[in-house]
């Protein structure tokens, strides 16, 4: 009898092209997503070596990071960004790659459009020069971020050199309570294991609370696996997955679909398969989460008080916490509830999909944004934007006093004109609260779309459950 | 790729845990379409004031550590974004090795592909090295990749782990893409069967 295998092992084993002793495996890549920021040097490398893109049809490019989110008829003012965008267009043309460019109706954040167009499918290996490629693991794919040298390798060979990672079983028992979402699950997990807790591992999220989530909520969890140090996060495909993929533009059709579904049904981890590490979280105990510090592991329940460095025994952790609180302008022991905020950002590859926008809109409907507050709602793709507008969500946001922008990474990364000002506080649905991530000197509280919408209404850090 | 065999250098101490790649090189410098000039923006927000003047308290602005080629950093160095601009900025500045107790996965991969050696040491050695760098900034340590050792002044030598493949690539300056291209036959075969 064959050994019971995990979801990860099944996909890994099915993609080994070659394995030499004492060397990393040569792993075949089914889907390579490309964006303008981490690819130019890779294409330059191909030109210097006179290489082609081996499988252009397995390569999909978009523009999302440095693209402005203002009115698309206005010119791109940042000359460097404009050059980078033009370079992506040239590279896609020269190498014959499908590009969802500035004028494409399907352009958007790479991790939003991959699933949306049906490129992302269970059982695949998926890479992108972007750490949040882990998002696609929600479909039961092995998806992880790579560096630019590796982008060049995949372009040239459709393969990567990879050492086999370890596996991490994250079980989420129970059921989420009202006002608590998948963002709160992942923030709670990272607060527990720390930003390096998953290093060297691929996480598989399992358990009843995970099975109950929609695909979009699953993507939110897998998206932030990298914030816990894991390169990839995965969720086994089930009927919810199959239902989501079905009928999408690049999903298999007809007989190929039937075959694919029967393959996908064999992917889930076998009973008795072993993981290298495991942890259990109880969804019943979770409440809305928020970060107080300068990495995603510095998170707590929104109702908690900021921790005190004097109570931390490890000297380097004590130092890290003091440094973070100093940057954030927060005092040990202070509650965050009621803390004033200047900006609310609803967007990013973590929380910019239609269900995220619906959640935020459900709270903002017939309410007003607090005076003096800047609230930006940035859909993850032009498709999400169209859908939201068809449902009238844009009107809800606008009438409340929020900005409704074009699709892109926007204020998640602050390299496209959208940023917070030095010293300002933002409640953000994105994934990173690193120093300066949303603009030099800016201070980020990471939270769920509901918590962000609640802050938009009150102008303060708020427990969204009090407004539902 | 540049090869790495041995290195004797002073240390630049940066006792900060979880240094993320947004600190190593902030995103606004990622609009470049080449790899050059990244070193000037290494640790930009810790290193410079908004007007571009150096922040006096930051270690890279301390003349004592000028010219040192080994960065001694806190735990879990290089977490966050996959940007290879981080090792480009570190090597562009002149670093050839980083010592920590642990590295984020993607950063480690990216470093190895750019001739930047990530050296993992145990917590005690890590503390000893910080003491050394702070108390005797002129002291040098010797890194020898072939024997996987770091020699501290006073005779203490510690070993560090590295997988055999990465080690050989670094020692020989092997081009990994060239190596991967040599699997053409197997790749064609795989594609035929899938
Ligand atoms: S939204 Fe943010 S985290 Fe996601 S791909 Fe864009 S920059 Fe990266």
CSV table of C-alpha atoms in Angstrom, one decimal, chain A residues 84-467:
chain,number,residue,atom,x,y,z
A,84,UNK,CA,8.1,50.4,-16.0
A,85,UNK,CA,4.6,50.0,-17.4
A,86,UNK,CA,5.9,50.7,-20.9
A,87,UNK,CA,8.7,48.1,-20.4
A,88,UNK,CA,6.1,45.5,-19.3
A,89,UNK,CA,4.2,46.2,-22.5
A,90,UNK,CA,7.4,45.8,-24.6
A,91,UNK,CA,8.4,42.6,-22.8
A,92,UNK,CA,5.0,41.0,-23.3
A,93,UNK,CA,5.0,41.9,-27.0
A,94,UNK,CA,8.5,40.8,-27.6
A,95,UNK,CA,8.1,37.5,-25.9
A,96,UNK,CA,4.6,36.7,-26.9
A,97,UNK,CA,3.0,36.8,-23.5
A,98,UNK,CA,-0.7,37.5,-22.8
A,99,UNK,CA,-0.8,40.8,-21.0
A,100,UNK,CA,-3.8,42.4,-19.1
A,101,UNK,CA,-2.5,45.9,-19.8
A,102,UNK,CA,-3.7,49.4,-18.8
A,103,UNK,CA,-6.7,49.3,-21.1
A,104,UNK,CA,-7.7,45.8,-20.5
A,105,UNK,CA,-11.2,45.2,-19.0
A,106,UNK,CA,-9.6,42.3,-17.0
A,107,UNK,CA,-6.6,44.1,-15.5
A,108,UNK,CA,-6.2,43.9,-11.8
A,109,UNK,CA,-4.1,42.7,-8.9
A,110,UNK,CA,-2.3,39.6,-10.1
A,111,UNK,CA,-3.7,37.5,-7.2
A,112,UNK,CA,-7.2,38.6,-7.9
A,113,UNK,CA,-7.3,38.1,-11.7
A,114,UNK,CA,-5.6,34.7,-11.7
A,115,UNK,CA,-8.5,33.0,-9.9
A,116,UNK,CA,-11.1,35.4,-11.4
A,117,UNK,CA,-10.2,34.3,-15.0
A,118,UNK,CA,-10.0,30.7,-14.1
A,119,UNK,CA,-6.2,30.4,-14.6
A,120,UNK,CA,-5.8,29.3,-11.0
A,121,UNK,CA,-6.9,25.7,-10.7
A,122,UNK,CA,-6.5,22.9,-8.1
A,123,UNK,CA,-3.5,20.7,-8.3
A,124,UNK,CA,-1.3,23.2,-10.2
A,125,UNK,CA,2.1,24.6,-9.4
A,126,UNK,CA,1.8,28.4,-9.6
A,127,UNK,CA,4.6,30.9,-9.1
A,128,UNK,CA,4.9,34.7,-9.5
A,129,UNK,CA,7.6,37.2,-8.5
A,130,UNK,CA,5.5,38.1,-5.6
A,131,UNK,CA,5.3,36.7,-2.1
A,132,UNK,CA,1.5,36.8,-2.0
A,133,UNK,CA,1.3,34.1,-4.7
A,134,UNK,CA,0.4,32.0,-1.7
A,135,UNK,CA,-3.1,33.3,-2.3
A,136,UNK,CA,-3.7,30.8,-5.1
A,137,UNK,CA,-3.1,27.9,-2.6
A,138,UNK,CA,-6.8,28.4,-1.6
A,139,UNK,CA,-7.7,26.3,-4.6
A,140,UNK,CA,-5.5,23.4,-3.5
A,141,UNK,CA,-2.6,24.5,-5.7
A,142,UNK,CA,1.0,24.7,-4.7
A,143,UNK,CA,1.6,28.4,-5.1
A,144,UNK,CA,4.5,30.5,-3.9
A,145,UNK,CA,6.5,33.6,-4.5
A,146,UNK,CA,9.9,33.7,-6.2
A,147,UNK,CA,12.7,36.2,-6.8
A,148,UNK,CA,13.5,37.8,-10.1
A,149,UNK,CA,16.3,35.4,-10.9
A,150,UNK,CA,13.8,32.6,-10.5
A,151,UNK,CA,11.3,34.5,-12.7
A,152,UNK,CA,13.9,34.4,-15.4
A,153,UNK,CA,14.5,30.6,-14.9
A,154,UNK,CA,10.7,29.9,-15.1
A,155,UNK,CA,10.4,32.0,-18.2
A,156,UNK,CA,13.3,30.2,-19.8
A,157,UNK,CA,12.6,26.6,-18.7
A,158,UNK,CA,9.1,26.5,-17.2
A,159,UNK,CA,10.9,24.9,-14.2
A,160,UNK,CA,12.4,25.9,-10.9
A,161,UNK,CA,15.0,24.4,-8.6
A,162,UNK,CA,13.3,23.7,-5.3
A,163,UNK,CA,14.2,22.0,-2.1
A,164,UNK,CA,11.3,20.2,-0.6
A,165,UNK,CA,9.7,22.3,2.2
A,166,UNK,CA,8.2,20.8,5.4
A,167,UNK,CA,4.5,20.7,6.0
A,168,UNK,CA,2.5,22.5,8.7
A,169,UNK,CA,-1.1,21.4,9.6
A,170,UNK,CA,-3.2,24.4,10.8
A,171,UNK,CA,-6.5,23.1,12.0
A,172,UNK,CA,-9.3,25.6,12.6
A,173,UNK,CA,-12.1,24.0,14.6
A,174,UNK,CA,-15.5,25.3,15.4
A,175,UNK,CA,-17.4,28.1,13.7
A,176,UNK,CA,-16.8,31.8,13.2
A,177,UNK,CA,-19.0,34.1,15.1
A,178,UNK,CA,-20.9,37.1,13.6
A,179,UNK,CA,-18.6,40.0,12.8
A,180,UNK,CA,-15.5,37.7,12.7
A,181,UNK,CA,-14.0,36.8,9.3
A,182,UNK,CA,-11.3,34.8,7.7
A,183,UNK,CA,-8.9,37.8,8.1
A,184,UNK,CA,-9.3,37.5,11.8
A,185,UNK,CA,-8.4,33.8,11.6
A,186,UNK,CA,-5.1,34.5,9.8
A,187,UNK,CA,-4.2,37.5,12.0
A,188,UNK,CA,-4.8,35.4,15.1
A,189,UNK,CA,-2.7,32.6,13.7
A,190,UNK,CA,0.2,34.9,12.9
A,191,UNK,CA,0.0,36.5,16.3
A,192,UNK,CA,0.4,33.1,17.7
A,193,UNK,CA,3.2,31.6,15.6
A,194,UNK,CA,5.0,34.9,14.8
A,195,UNK,CA,6.3,36.2,11.5
A,196,UNK,CA,8.9,33.5,11.3
A,197,UNK,CA,6.8,30.7,12.7
A,198,UNK,CA,6.1,29.0,9.3
A,199,UNK,CA,9.6,29.5,7.8
A,200,UNK,CA,10.6,26.5,5.7
A,201,UNK,CA,7.0,25.1,5.7
A,202,UNK,CA,4.0,24.9,3.5
A,203,UNK,CA,0.8,25.3,5.6
A,204,UNK,CA,-2.3,23.3,4.9
A,205,UNK,CA,-5.4,24.9,6.5
A,206,UNK,CA,-8.0,22.3,7.6
A,207,UNK,CA,-10.9,21.8,9.8
A,208,UNK,CA,-14.6,22.7,9.8
A,209,UNK,CA,-14.2,26.4,10.1
A,210,UNK,CA,-12.0,26.4,6.9
A,211,UNK,CA,-14.5,24.2,5.0
A,212,UNK,CA,-17.3,26.6,5.8
A,213,UNK,CA,-15.5,29.5,4.2
A,214,UNK,CA,-16.2,30.8,0.7
A,215,UNK,CA,-13.4,30.8,-1.9
A,216,UNK,CA,-12.8,34.5,-1.4
A,217,UNK,CA,-12.4,34.1,2.3
A,218,UNK,CA,-10.1,31.1,1.8
A,219,UNK,CA,-7.9,33.3,-0.5
A,220,UNK,CA,-7.6,35.9,2.3
A,221,UNK,CA,-6.2,33.2,4.6
A,222,UNK,CA,-3.8,31.7,2.1
A,223,UNK,CA,-2.7,35.1,1.0
A,224,UNK,CA,-1.2,35.9,4.4
A,225,UNK,CA,0.6,32.6,4.9
A,226,UNK,CA,3.7,34.4,3.9
A,227,UNK,CA,3.2,36.8,6.8
A,228,UNK,CA,3.7,33.8,9.1
A,229,UNK,CA,6.9,33.0,7.2
A,230,UNK,CA,5.4,30.1,5.2
A,231,UNK,CA,6.0,30.3,1.5
A,232,UNK,CA,2.7,28.7,0.7
A,233,UNK,CA,-0.6,28.0,2.3
A,234,UNK,CA,-3.1,25.5,0.9
A,235,UNK,CA,-6.7,24.4,1.3
A,236,UNK,CA,-7.9,21.1,-0.2
A,237,UNK,CA,-10.4,21.5,-3.1
A,238,UNK,CA,-14.0,20.6,-2.4
A,239,UNK,CA,-17.4,21.4,-3.9
A,240,UNK,CA,-17.0,25.1,-3.0
A,241,UNK,CA,-13.7,25.2,-5.0
A,242,UNK,CA,-15.1,23.3,-8.0
A,243,UNK,CA,-18.2,25.5,-8.1
A,244,UNK,CA,-16.0,28.6,-8.1
A,245,UNK,CA,-13.8,27.5,-10.9
A,246,UNK,CA,-16.6,26.1,-13.0
A,247,UNK,CA,-17.4,28.2,-16.1
A,248,UNK,CA,-14.6,30.7,-15.8
A,249,UNK,CA,-12.9,31.8,-19.0
A,250,UNK,CA,-9.8,29.7,-18.7
A,251,UNK,CA,-11.2,26.8,-16.7
A,252,UNK,CA,-11.4,23.4,-18.6
A,253,UNK,CA,-14.6,22.8,-20.5
A,254,UNK,CA,-16.6,19.8,-21.6
A,255,UNK,CA,-14.8,16.4,-21.2
A,256,UNK,CA,-11.6,18.1,-20.0
A,257,UNK,CA,-13.7,19.6,-17.2
A,258,UNK,CA,-15.0,16.2,-16.1
A,259,UNK,CA,-11.5,14.8,-16.1
A,260,UNK,CA,-10.1,17.7,-14.2
A,261,UNK,CA,-12.8,17.4,-11.5
A,262,UNK,CA,-12.1,13.7,-11.0
A,263,UNK,CA,-8.4,14.5,-10.7
A,264,UNK,CA,-9.1,17.3,-8.2
A,265,UNK,CA,-11.2,15.0,-6.1
A,266,UNK,CA,-8.1,12.9,-5.4
A,267,UNK,CA,-6.0,15.8,-4.2
A,268,UNK,CA,-7.2,16.1,-0.5
A,269,UNK,CA,-4.8,14.9,2.2
A,270,UNK,CA,-5.2,11.2,2.9
A,271,UNK,CA,-6.3,10.0,6.3
A,272,UNK,CA,-3.3,9.4,8.5
A,273,UNK,CA,-0.8,11.5,6.4
A,274,UNK,CA,1.9,13.0,8.6
A,275,UNK,CA,2.8,16.7,8.9
A,276,UNK,CA,6.0,18.0,10.3
A,277,UNK,CA,4.2,20.5,12.6
A,278,UNK,CA,0.7,21.3,13.7
A,279,UNK,CA,-1.4,23.7,15.6
A,280,UNK,CA,-5.1,24.0,16.4
A,281,UNK,CA,-7.1,27.2,16.6
A,282,UNK,CA,-10.7,27.4,17.8
A,283,UNK,CA,-12.8,29.7,15.6
A,284,UNK,CA,-15.5,29.9,18.4
A,285,UNK,CA,-12.9,31.8,20.5
A,286,UNK,CA,-12.0,34.4,17.8
A,287,UNK,CA,-13.0,38.0,17.9
A,288,UNK,CA,-12.1,40.8,15.4
A,289,UNK,CA,-8.3,41.2,15.3
A,290,UNK,CA,-6.1,44.2,14.8
A,291,UNK,CA,-2.3,44.8,14.7
A,292,UNK,CA,-0.7,47.4,16.9
A,293,UNK,CA,3.0,47.0,15.8
A,294,UNK,CA,5.2,47.0,12.7
A,295,UNK,CA,4.9,43.4,11.6
A,296,UNK,CA,1.8,41.3,11.1
A,297,UNK,CA,2.7,39.1,14.0
A,298,UNK,CA,2.1,42.0,16.4
A,299,UNK,CA,-1.6,41.5,16.5
A,300,UNK,CA,-4.3,41.3,19.2
A,301,UNK,CA,-8.0,41.2,19.8
A,302,UNK,CA,-9.4,44.6,18.9
A,303,UNK,CA,-10.7,44.8,22.5
A,304,UNK,CA,-7.2,44.2,24.0
A,305,UNK,CA,-4.6,46.6,25.2
A,306,UNK,CA,-1.2,47.2,23.6
A,307,UNK,CA,1.4,44.9,25.3
A,308,UNK,CA,4.1,46.2,27.6
A,309,UNK,CA,7.7,45.7,26.6
A,310,UNK,CA,8.6,45.5,30.3
A,311,UNK,CA,6.7,42.2,30.5
A,312,UNK,CA,8.6,40.6,27.7
A,313,UNK,CA,11.5,38.6,28.9
A,314,UNK,CA,13.4,37.9,25.7
A,315,UNK,CA,15.7,40.9,25.3
A,316,UNK,CA,15.6,41.1,21.5
A,317,UNK,CA,11.8,40.8,21.5
A,318,UNK,CA,11.6,43.4,24.2
A,319,UNK,CA,13.7,45.7,22.0
A,320,UNK,CA,11.6,44.9,18.9
A,321,UNK,CA,8.3,45.7,20.7
A,322,UNK,CA,9.7,49.0,22.1
A,323,UNK,CA,10.9,50.0,18.7
A,324,UNK,CA,7.5,49.2,17.1
A,325,UNK,CA,5.5,51.1,19.8
A,326,UNK,CA,7.8,54.0,19.4
A,327,UNK,CA,7.3,54.0,15.6
A,328,UNK,CA,3.5,53.6,16.1
A,329,UNK,CA,3.3,56.4,18.7
A,330,UNK,CA,1.6,54.0,21.1
A,331,UNK,CA,1.9,53.6,24.9
A,332,UNK,CA,2.2,50.2,26.6
A,333,UNK,CA,-1.1,49.1,28.1
A,334,UNK,CA,-3.2,51.5,26.1
A,335,UNK,CA,-6.4,50.2,24.5
A,336,UNK,CA,-6.7,50.6,20.7
A,337,UNK,CA,-10.4,50.9,20.8
A,338,UNK,CA,-11.2,54.6,20.3
A,339,UNK,CA,-7.8,55.4,18.9
A,340,UNK,CA,-8.2,58.1,16.2
A,341,UNK,CA,-7.4,57.2,12.6
A,342,UNK,CA,-6.7,59.4,9.6
A,343,UNK,CA,-7.1,57.0,6.7
A,344,UNK,CA,-9.1,53.9,6.0
A,345,UNK,CA,-7.9,51.7,3.1
A,346,UNK,CA,-10.1,48.9,1.8
A,347,UNK,CA,-8.3,47.0,-0.9
A,348,UNK,CA,-5.2,44.8,-1.7
A,349,UNK,CA,-4.9,41.2,-2.8
A,350,UNK,CA,-6.0,40.2,0.8
A,351,UNK,CA,-9.4,41.9,0.9
A,352,UNK,CA,-10.4,43.6,-2.4
A,353,UNK,CA,-12.8,41.0,-3.8
A,354,UNK,CA,-16.5,41.4,-4.3
A,355,UNK,CA,-17.4,39.8,-1.0
A,356,UNK,CA,-15.0,42.1,0.9
A,357,UNK,CA,-16.6,45.1,-0.7
A,358,UNK,CA,-20.1,43.8,0.0
A,359,UNK,CA,-19.1,43.4,3.7
A,360,UNK,CA,-17.7,46.9,3.9
A,361,UNK,CA,-20.7,48.3,2.1
A,362,UNK,CA,-23.2,46.5,4.4
A,363,UNK,CA,-21.8,48.6,7.2
A,364,UNK,CA,-21.4,51.9,5.3
A,365,UNK,CA,-24.9,51.8,3.8
A,366,UNK,CA,-26.9,54.9,4.8
A,367,UNK,CA,-24.1,56.0,7.0
A,368,UNK,CA,-21.4,58.7,6.7
A,369,UNK,CA,-17.6,58.6,6.8
A,370,UNK,CA,-16.4,60.4,9.9
A,371,UNK,CA,-15.5,64.1,9.2
A,372,UNK,CA,-11.9,64.7,8.2
A,373,UNK,CA,-11.2,61.0,7.5
A,374,UNK,CA,-9.9,59.8,4.1
A,375,UNK,CA,-11.5,56.5,3.1
A,376,UNK,CA,-10.3,54.8,0.0
A,377,UNK,CA,-12.0,51.8,-1.5
A,378,UNK,CA,-9.9,50.1,-4.2
A,379,UNK,CA,-11.4,47.1,-6.0
A,380,UNK,CA,-8.9,44.3,-6.7
A,381,UNK,CA,-9.7,44.2,-10.5
A,382,UNK,CA,-11.6,46.0,-13.1
A,383,UNK,CA,-14.0,43.0,-13.1
A,384,UNK,CA,-14.6,43.4,-9.3
A,385,UNK,CA,-15.2,47.1,-10.0
A,386,UNK,CA,-17.8,46.4,-12.7
A,387,UNK,CA,-19.5,43.8,-10.4
A,388,UNK,CA,-19.6,46.3,-7.5
A,389,UNK,CA,-21.0,49.0,-9.7
A,390,UNK,CA,-23.6,46.7,-11.0
A,391,UNK,CA,-24.7,46.0,-7.4
A,392,UNK,CA,-24.6,49.7,-6.6
A,393,UNK,CA,-21.8,49.4,-4.0
A,394,UNK,CA,-19.9,52.3,-5.6
A,395,UNK,CA,-22.9,54.5,-4.8
A,396,UNK,CA,-23.0,53.3,-1.2
A,397,UNK,CA,-19.3,54.1,-0.8
A,398,UNK,CA,-19.5,57.5,-2.6
A,399,UNK,CA,-22.6,58.6,-0.7
A,400,UNK,CA,-20.9,57.7,2.5
A,401,UNK,CA,-18.0,60.0,1.5
A,402,UNK,CA,-15.4,57.4,0.5
A,403,UNK,CA,-13.3,57.4,-2.6
A,404,UNK,CA,-14.0,54.8,-5.3
A,405,UNK,CA,-10.9,54.1,-7.3
A,406,UNK,CA,-9.6,52.1,-10.2
A,407,UNK,CA,-8.2,48.6,-9.6
A,408,UNK,CA,-4.6,48.1,-8.4
A,409,UNK,CA,-2.4,47.6,-5.4
A,410,UNK,CA,-2.8,51.2,-4.4
A,411,UNK,CA,-2.1,52.1,-0.8
A,412,UNK,CA,-1.0,48.5,0.1
A,413,UNK,CA,2.4,49.3,-1.2
A,414,UNK,CA,2.5,53.1,-1.8
A,415,UNK,CA,4.5,53.1,-5.0
A,416,UNK,CA,1.7,54.4,-7.2
A,417,UNK,CA,0.8,57.8,-5.7
A,418,UNK,CA,-1.6,56.4,-3.1
A,419,UNK,CA,0.0,56.7,0.3
A,420,UNK,CA,-0.6,57.9,3.9
A,421,UNK,CA,1.3,60.9,5.2
A,422,UNK,CA,4.1,60.7,7.9
A,423,UNK,CA,2.6,60.2,11.3
A,424,UNK,CA,-0.9,59.4,10.1
A,425,UNK,CA,-2.8,56.3,11.3
A,426,UNK,CA,-4.5,54.0,8.8
A,427,UNK,CA,-6.8,51.1,9.4
A,428,UNK,CA,-6.0,48.9,6.4
A,429,UNK,CA,-7.4,45.6,5.0
A,430,UNK,CA,-4.0,44.9,3.4
A,431,UNK,CA,-1.4,42.5,4.7
A,432,UNK,CA,1.7,44.4,5.8
A,433,UNK,CA,2.1,46.9,8.5
A,434,UNK,CA,5.9,47.3,8.1
A,435,UNK,CA,7.4,50.7,8.8
A,436,UNK,CA,6.7,52.9,5.9
A,437,UNK,CA,4.9,50.2,3.9
A,438,UNK,CA,1.9,52.5,3.2
A,439,UNK,CA,4.0,55.6,2.9
A,440,UNK,CA,7.1,56.9,4.8
A,441,UNK,CA,6.3,57.5,8.4
A,442,UNK,CA,2.8,56.1,8.0
A,443,UNK,CA,1.3,53.9,10.7
A,444,UNK,CA,-0.8,50.9,9.8
A,445,UNK,CA,-3.4,48.9,11.8
A,446,UNK,CA,-4.2,45.8,9.8
A,447,UNK,CA,-7.7,44.5,10.2
A,448,UNK,CA,-10.7,42.9,8.4
A,449,UNK,CA,-13.0,44.8,5.9
A,450,UNK,CA,-15.7,45.0,8.6
A,451,UNK,CA,-13.3,46.5,11.1
A,452,UNK,CA,-12.0,48.9,8.5
A,453,UNK,CA,-15.6,50.0,7.6
A,454,UNK,CA,-16.4,50.5,11.2
A,455,UNK,CA,-13.4,52.8,11.6
A,456,UNK,CA,-14.5,54.7,8.5
A,457,UNK,CA,-17.8,55.5,10.2
A,458,UNK,CA,-16.5,56.4,13.6
A,459,UNK,CA,-13.0,57.8,12.7
A,460,UNK,CA,-11.6,55.6,15.4
A,461,UNK,CA,-10.5,52.0,16.0
A,462,UNK,CA,-13.9,50.3,16.5
A,463,UNK,CA,-15.3,46.9,17.3
A,464,UNK,CA,-17.4,46.3,14.2
A,465,UNK,CA,-19.7,44.0,16.2
A,466,UNK,CA,-21.1,47.1,17.9
A,467,UNK,CA,-22.3,48.5,14.5
